[in-house]
């Protein structure tokens, strides 16, 4: 199983710390909240891969009802052979603890939330690493994940993503009337699969967010070859 950890420095950036010193008492409090976030979360993900139809200036994922509108997602996927649709969450236990934190302490709630943001990104990196590995087995290459709300890809695609992946049944994920994900610490995204390395692709593992979870890197067969 992947190892999911909060990146403390990243969590601190989420709450506005950027290199400032923290006193020992506050540092211990932050560490305790990070540990609570890791303990009270159940990171999980699901993804499916669909062929891409880019005709007509929109992206259609064949075998699903997903139609992705907007110039940004079109640019991201129009030369792709396939697209992986992914959903990631920390689970409802994290949501319940976060609500208790809000009632108890504003500071604790903010730090716990920032830790959750870091942890769900770690889980998303693990999901993306699994997609990269599957693409490599198919002789394909990937680009980076692109989420609803980026560029001009609207949030109203979220319900269709959840239905397509059965993320409600598999992950306990739902979508509000305003197209926000529940649990809050959840992510959906699209990753393109290509016949050739795309322009601007990373040519090493250095700095790759998926490196910690990458089975290809561990096997000595990185995806940029």
mmCIF file of C-alpha atoms in Angstrom:
data_model
loop_
_atom_site.group_PDB
_atom_site.id
_atom_site.type_symbol
_atom_site.label_atom_id
_atom_site.label_comp_id
_atom_site.label_asym_id
_atom_site.label_seq_id
_atom_site.Cartn_x
_atom_site.Cartn_y
_atom_site.Cartn_z
ATOM 1 C CA UNK A 1 0.000 0.000 0.000
ATOM 2 C CA UNK A 2 1.214 3.548 -0.682
ATOM 3 C CA UNK A 3 2.510 5.526 2.291
ATOM 4 C CA UNK A 4 0.528 8.737 2.718
ATOM 5 C CA UNK A 5 2.178 11.504 4.733
ATOM 6 C CA UNK A 6 1.543 15.178 5.377
ATOM 7 C CA UNK A 7 4.311 17.421 4.088
ATOM 8 C CA UNK A 8 4.710 19.754 7.060
ATOM 9 C CA UNK A 9 6.381 22.524 5.047
ATOM 10 C CA UNK A 10 3.585 22.394 2.480
ATOM 11 C CA UNK A 11 0.915 22.463 5.198
ATOM 12 C CA UNK A 12 2.572 25.510 6.765
ATOM 13 C CA UNK A 13 2.567 27.264 3.390
ATOM 14 C CA UNK A 14 -1.182 26.684 3.142
ATOM 15 C CA UNK A 15 -1.673 28.642 6.381
ATOM 16 C CA UNK A 16 0.683 31.455 5.422
ATOM 17 C CA UNK A 17 3.954 30.391 7.037
ATOM 18 C CA UNK A 18 6.879 30.761 4.665
ATOM 19 C CA UNK A 19 10.070 30.208 6.599
ATOM 20 C CA UNK A 20 9.105 32.010 9.796
ATOM 21 C CA UNK A 21 10.264 30.526 13.081
ATOM 22 C CA UNK A 22 7.660 28.890 15.325
ATOM 23 C CA UNK A 23 8.106 28.544 19.075
ATOM 24 C CA UNK A 24 8.416 25.094 20.623
ATOM 25 C CA UNK A 25 4.872 25.023 22.001
ATOM 26 C CA UNK A 26 3.284 25.976 18.676
ATOM 27 C CA UNK A 27 5.528 23.565 16.801
ATOM 28 C CA UNK A 28 4.436 20.709 19.057
ATOM 29 C CA UNK A 29 0.806 21.685 18.555
ATOM 30 C CA UNK A 30 1.227 21.670 14.781
ATOM 31 C CA UNK A 31 2.948 18.270 14.889
ATOM 32 C CA UNK A 32 0.118 16.900 17.026
ATOM 33 C CA UNK A 33 -2.516 18.138 14.565
ATOM 34 C CA UNK A 34 -0.606 16.703 11.612
ATOM 35 C CA UNK A 35 -0.429 13.351 13.394
ATOM 36 C CA UNK A 36 -4.180 13.552 14.088
ATOM 37 C CA UNK A 37 -4.867 14.248 10.413
ATOM 38 C CA UNK A 38 -2.826 11.236 9.320
ATOM 39 C CA UNK A 39 -4.472 9.033 11.953
ATOM 40 C CA UNK A 40 -8.048 10.136 11.264
ATOM 41 C CA UNK A 41 -7.913 9.976 7.472
ATOM 42 C CA UNK A 42 -8.456 7.052 5.133
ATOM 43 C CA UNK A 43 -6.895 8.158 1.816
ATOM 44 C CA UNK A 44 -8.268 6.262 -1.152
ATOM 45 C CA UNK A 45 -8.589 6.711 -4.894
ATOM 46 C CA UNK A 46 -10.223 5.291 -7.982
ATOM 47 C CA UNK A 47 -9.604 5.913 -11.677
ATOM 48 C CA UNK A 48 -10.721 4.707 -15.092
ATOM 49 C CA UNK A 49 -9.210 5.188 -18.542
ATOM 50 C CA UNK A 50 -11.293 6.115 -21.611
ATOM 51 C CA UNK A 51 -10.453 6.721 -25.291
ATOM 52 C CA UNK A 52 -10.433 10.392 -26.303
ATOM 53 C CA UNK A 53 -12.546 11.887 -29.085
ATOM 54 C CA UNK A 54 -11.423 15.491 -29.713
ATOM 55 C CA UNK A 55 -13.640 16.235 -32.712
ATOM 56 C CA UNK A 56 -15.760 19.371 -32.734
ATOM 57 C CA UNK A 57 -13.530 21.351 -30.398
ATOM 58 C CA UNK A 58 -14.588 19.518 -27.230
ATOM 59 C CA UNK A 59 -13.213 16.454 -25.478
ATOM 60 C CA UNK A 60 -15.510 13.439 -25.316
ATOM 61 C CA UNK A 61 -14.464 10.376 -23.349
ATOM 62 C CA UNK A 62 -15.749 7.386 -25.284
ATOM 63 C CA UNK A 63 -17.606 4.789 -23.259
ATOM 64 C CA UNK A 64 -18.752 7.431 -20.777
ATOM 65 C CA UNK A 65 -21.110 10.411 -20.683
ATOM 66 C CA UNK A 66 -18.249 12.826 -19.971
ATOM 67 C CA UNK A 67 -17.953 15.830 -22.292
ATOM 68 C CA UNK A 68 -15.199 18.248 -21.241
ATOM 69 C CA UNK A 69 -15.774 21.789 -22.444
ATOM 70 C CA UNK A 70 -13.297 24.663 -22.461
ATOM 71 C CA UNK A 71 -10.168 25.631 -24.330
ATOM 72 C CA UNK A 72 -7.812 24.743 -21.460
ATOM 73 C CA UNK A 73 -8.882 21.095 -21.159
ATOM 74 C CA UNK A 74 -9.013 20.822 -24.955
ATOM 75 C CA UNK A 75 -5.401 21.962 -25.155
ATOM 76 C CA UNK A 76 -4.528 19.502 -22.385
ATOM 77 C CA UNK A 77 -6.095 16.452 -24.052
ATOM 78 C CA UNK A 78 -6.768 16.991 -27.765
ATOM 79 C CA UNK A 79 -3.721 14.978 -28.926
ATOM 80 C CA UNK A 80 -4.137 12.266 -26.287
ATOM 81 C CA UNK A 81 -5.067 8.721 -27.206
ATOM 82 C CA UNK A 82 -6.814 8.159 -23.883
ATOM 83 C CA UNK A 83 -7.653 9.986 -20.686
ATOM 84 C CA UNK A 84 -7.574 8.761 -17.094
ATOM 85 C CA UNK A 85 -10.351 10.144 -14.902
ATOM 86 C CA UNK A 86 -9.417 10.067 -11.230
ATOM 87 C CA UNK A 87 -11.043 10.754 -7.864
ATOM 88 C CA UNK A 88 -9.239 10.925 -4.518
ATOM 89 C CA UNK A 89 -10.494 11.518 -0.979
ATOM 90 C CA UNK A 90 -9.410 11.453 2.668
ATOM 91 C CA UNK A 91 -12.783 10.008 3.651
ATOM 92 C CA UNK A 92 -15.627 10.957 5.934
ATOM 93 C CA UNK A 93 -13.699 10.351 9.171
ATOM 94 C CA UNK A 94 -11.419 13.273 8.308
ATOM 95 C CA UNK A 95 -14.518 15.377 7.608
ATOM 96 C CA UNK A 96 -16.046 14.572 10.988
ATOM 97 C CA UNK A 97 -12.850 15.371 12.892
ATOM 98 C CA UNK A 98 -12.502 18.642 10.972
ATOM 99 C CA UNK A 99 -15.996 19.675 12.069
ATOM 100 C CA UNK A 100 -15.137 18.957 15.699
ATOM 101 C CA UNK A 101 -11.939 20.995 15.324
ATOM 102 C CA UNK A 102 -13.960 23.999 14.103
ATOM 103 C CA UNK A 103 -16.138 23.872 17.212
ATOM 104 C CA UNK A 104 -13.116 23.567 19.500
ATOM 105 C CA UNK A 105 -10.459 25.923 18.163
ATOM 106 C CA UNK A 106 -10.113 28.121 15.085
ATOM 107 C CA UNK A 107 -6.335 27.604 15.049
ATOM 108 C CA UNK A 108 -6.608 23.832 15.328
ATOM 109 C CA UNK A 109 -9.196 23.786 12.537
ATOM 110 C CA UNK A 110 -6.961 25.817 10.212
ATOM 111 C CA UNK A 111 -3.874 23.667 10.863
ATOM 112 C CA UNK A 112 -5.848 20.410 10.600
ATOM 113 C CA UNK A 113 -7.363 21.628 7.322
ATOM 114 C CA UNK A 114 -3.972 22.571 5.924
ATOM 115 C CA UNK A 115 -2.605 19.160 6.883
ATOM 116 C CA UNK A 116 -5.568 17.591 5.084
ATOM 117 C CA UNK A 117 -4.869 19.619 1.967
ATOM 118 C CA UNK A 118 -1.294 18.335 1.950
ATOM 119 C CA UNK A 119 -2.393 14.753 2.621
ATOM 120 C CA UNK A 120 -4.999 14.671 -0.152
ATOM 121 C CA UNK A 121 -2.371 15.998 -2.582
ATOM 122 C CA UNK A 122 -0.093 13.145 -1.485
ATOM 123 C CA UNK A 123 -2.890 10.659 -2.211
ATOM 124 C CA UNK A 124 -3.515 12.333 -5.579
ATOM 125 C CA UNK A 125 0.185 11.938 -6.379
ATOM 126 C CA UNK A 126 -0.126 8.223 -5.586
ATOM 127 C CA UNK A 127 -3.145 7.908 -7.877
ATOM 128 C CA UNK A 128 -1.317 9.741 -10.641
ATOM 129 C CA UNK A 129 1.695 7.449 -10.153
ATOM 130 C CA UNK A 130 -0.578 4.429 -10.641
ATOM 131 C CA UNK A 131 -1.886 5.983 -13.870
ATOM 132 C CA UNK A 132 1.661 6.686 -15.074
ATOM 133 C CA UNK A 133 2.622 3.058 -14.407
ATOM 134 C CA UNK A 134 -0.417 1.717 -16.268
ATOM 135 C CA UNK A 135 0.300 4.045 -19.183
ATOM 136 C CA UNK A 136 3.879 2.748 -19.320
ATOM 137 C CA UNK A 137 2.619 -0.841 -19.463
ATOM 138 C CA UNK A 138 0.556 0.211 -22.492
ATOM 139 C CA UNK A 139 3.569 1.904 -24.120
ATOM 140 C CA UNK A 140 2.104 5.362 -23.531
ATOM 141 C CA UNK A 141 3.199 8.573 -21.808
ATOM 142 C CA UNK A 142 1.238 10.946 -19.588
ATOM 143 C CA UNK A 143 0.906 14.634 -18.930
ATOM 144 C CA UNK A 144 -0.047 16.163 -15.567
ATOM 145 C CA UNK A 145 -3.409 16.068 -13.804
ATOM 146 C CA UNK A 146 -5.935 18.779 -14.618
ATOM 147 C CA UNK A 147 -8.843 19.383 -12.229
ATOM 148 C CA UNK A 148 -12.273 20.994 -12.678
ATOM 149 C CA UNK A 149 -12.053 24.674 -11.805
ATOM 150 C CA UNK A 150 -8.655 25.070 -13.494
ATOM 151 C CA UNK A 151 -8.716 27.381 -16.482
ATOM 152 C CA UNK A 152 -12.165 27.359 -18.049
ATOM 153 C CA UNK A 153 -13.065 23.746 -17.199
ATOM 154 C CA UNK A 154 -16.268 24.250 -15.169
ATOM 155 C CA UNK A 155 -16.967 22.726 -11.780
ATOM 156 C CA UNK A 156 -20.334 21.488 -13.015
ATOM 157 C CA UNK A 157 -18.555 18.445 -14.489
ATOM 158 C CA UNK A 158 -18.080 17.095 -10.934
ATOM 159 C CA UNK A 159 -21.380 15.155 -10.658
ATOM 160 C CA UNK A 160 -20.664 13.369 -13.942
ATOM 161 C CA UNK A 161 -17.161 12.414 -12.751
ATOM 162 C CA UNK A 162 -18.552 10.955 -9.524
ATOM 163 C CA UNK A 163 -21.199 8.983 -11.455
ATOM 164 C CA UNK A 164 -18.717 7.736 -14.047
ATOM 165 C CA UNK A 165 -16.270 6.458 -11.433
ATOM 166 C CA UNK A 166 -19.000 5.316 -9.013
ATOM 167 C CA UNK A 167 -17.048 7.336 -6.483
ATOM 168 C CA UNK A 168 -20.149 7.652 -4.330
ATOM 169 C CA UNK A 169 -20.197 3.877 -3.795
ATOM 170 C CA UNK A 170 -16.453 3.273 -3.827
ATOM 171 C CA UNK A 171 -15.212 6.332 -1.934
ATOM 172 C CA UNK A 172 -18.279 7.797 -0.211
ATOM 173 C CA UNK A 173 -17.886 10.936 -2.328
ATOM 174 C CA UNK A 174 -20.821 13.193 -3.176
ATOM 175 C CA UNK A 175 -21.307 16.591 -4.805
ATOM 176 C CA UNK A 176 -23.229 19.559 -3.387
ATOM 177 C CA UNK A 177 -25.732 21.661 -5.342
ATOM 178 C CA UNK A 178 -22.910 24.183 -5.889
ATOM 179 C CA UNK A 179 -20.679 21.422 -7.362
ATOM 180 C CA UNK A 180 -18.313 21.164 -4.398
ATOM 181 C CA UNK A 181 -17.012 17.757 -3.376
ATOM 182 C CA UNK A 182 -17.861 16.084 -0.085
ATOM 183 C CA UNK A 183 -15.735 15.122 1.791
ATOM 184 C CA UNK A 184 -14.104 18.530 1.363
ATOM 185 C CA UNK A 185 -10.643 16.977 1.223
ATOM 186 C CA UNK A 186 -11.293 15.337 -2.139
ATOM 187 C CA UNK A 187 -9.852 15.827 -5.635
ATOM 188 C CA UNK A 188 -10.943 14.891 -9.134
ATOM 189 C CA UNK A 189 -8.765 15.279 -12.210
ATOM 190 C CA UNK A 190 -7.973 14.217 -15.769
ATOM 191 C CA UNK A 191 -4.626 12.878 -17.007
ATOM 192 C CA UNK A 192 -3.878 12.423 -20.716
ATOM 193 C CA UNK A 193 -2.206 9.314 -22.152
ATOM 194 C CA UNK A 194 -0.152 9.894 -25.312
ATOM 195 C CA UNK A 195 1.729 7.879 -27.903
ATOM 196 C CA UNK A 196 4.723 10.194 -27.635
ATOM 197 C CA UNK A 197 6.255 12.295 -24.886
ATOM 198 C CA UNK A 198 4.421 15.600 -24.930
ATOM 199 C CA UNK A 199 6.287 18.846 -25.458
ATOM 200 C CA UNK A 200 7.648 20.144 -22.177
ATOM 201 C CA UNK A 201 7.570 16.736 -20.462
ATOM 202 C CA UNK A 202 9.889 16.154 -17.509
ATOM 203 C CA UNK A 203 13.054 14.348 -18.590
ATOM 204 C CA UNK A 204 14.024 13.128 -15.121
ATOM 205 C CA UNK A 205 12.437 12.082 -11.827
ATOM 206 C CA UNK A 206 13.815 15.173 -10.080
ATOM 207 C CA UNK A 207 10.972 17.320 -8.813
ATOM 208 C CA UNK A 208 8.234 14.945 -10.007
ATOM 209 C CA UNK A 209 5.407 14.920 -7.444
ATOM 210 C CA UNK A 210 4.733 11.240 -8.150
ATOM 211 C CA UNK A 211 8.312 10.116 -7.440
ATOM 212 C CA UNK A 212 7.660 8.890 -3.897
ATOM 213 C CA UNK A 213 4.922 6.529 -5.140
ATOM 214 C CA UNK A 214 6.340 5.572 -8.535
ATOM 215 C CA UNK A 215 6.784 1.851 -9.204
ATOM 216 C CA UNK A 216 8.600 2.659 -12.464
ATOM 217 C CA UNK A 217 11.246 4.707 -10.666
ATOM 218 C CA UNK A 218 11.749 1.947 -8.085
ATOM 219 C CA UNK A 219 12.182 -0.580 -10.905
ATOM 220 C CA UNK A 220 14.718 1.648 -12.686
ATOM 221 C CA UNK A 221 12.472 2.149 -15.744
ATOM 222 C CA UNK A 222 11.265 5.787 -15.481
ATOM 223 C CA UNK A 223 8.437 6.991 -17.675
ATOM 224 C CA UNK A 224 10.483 9.575 -19.582
ATOM 225 C CA UNK A 225 12.503 6.962 -21.465
#
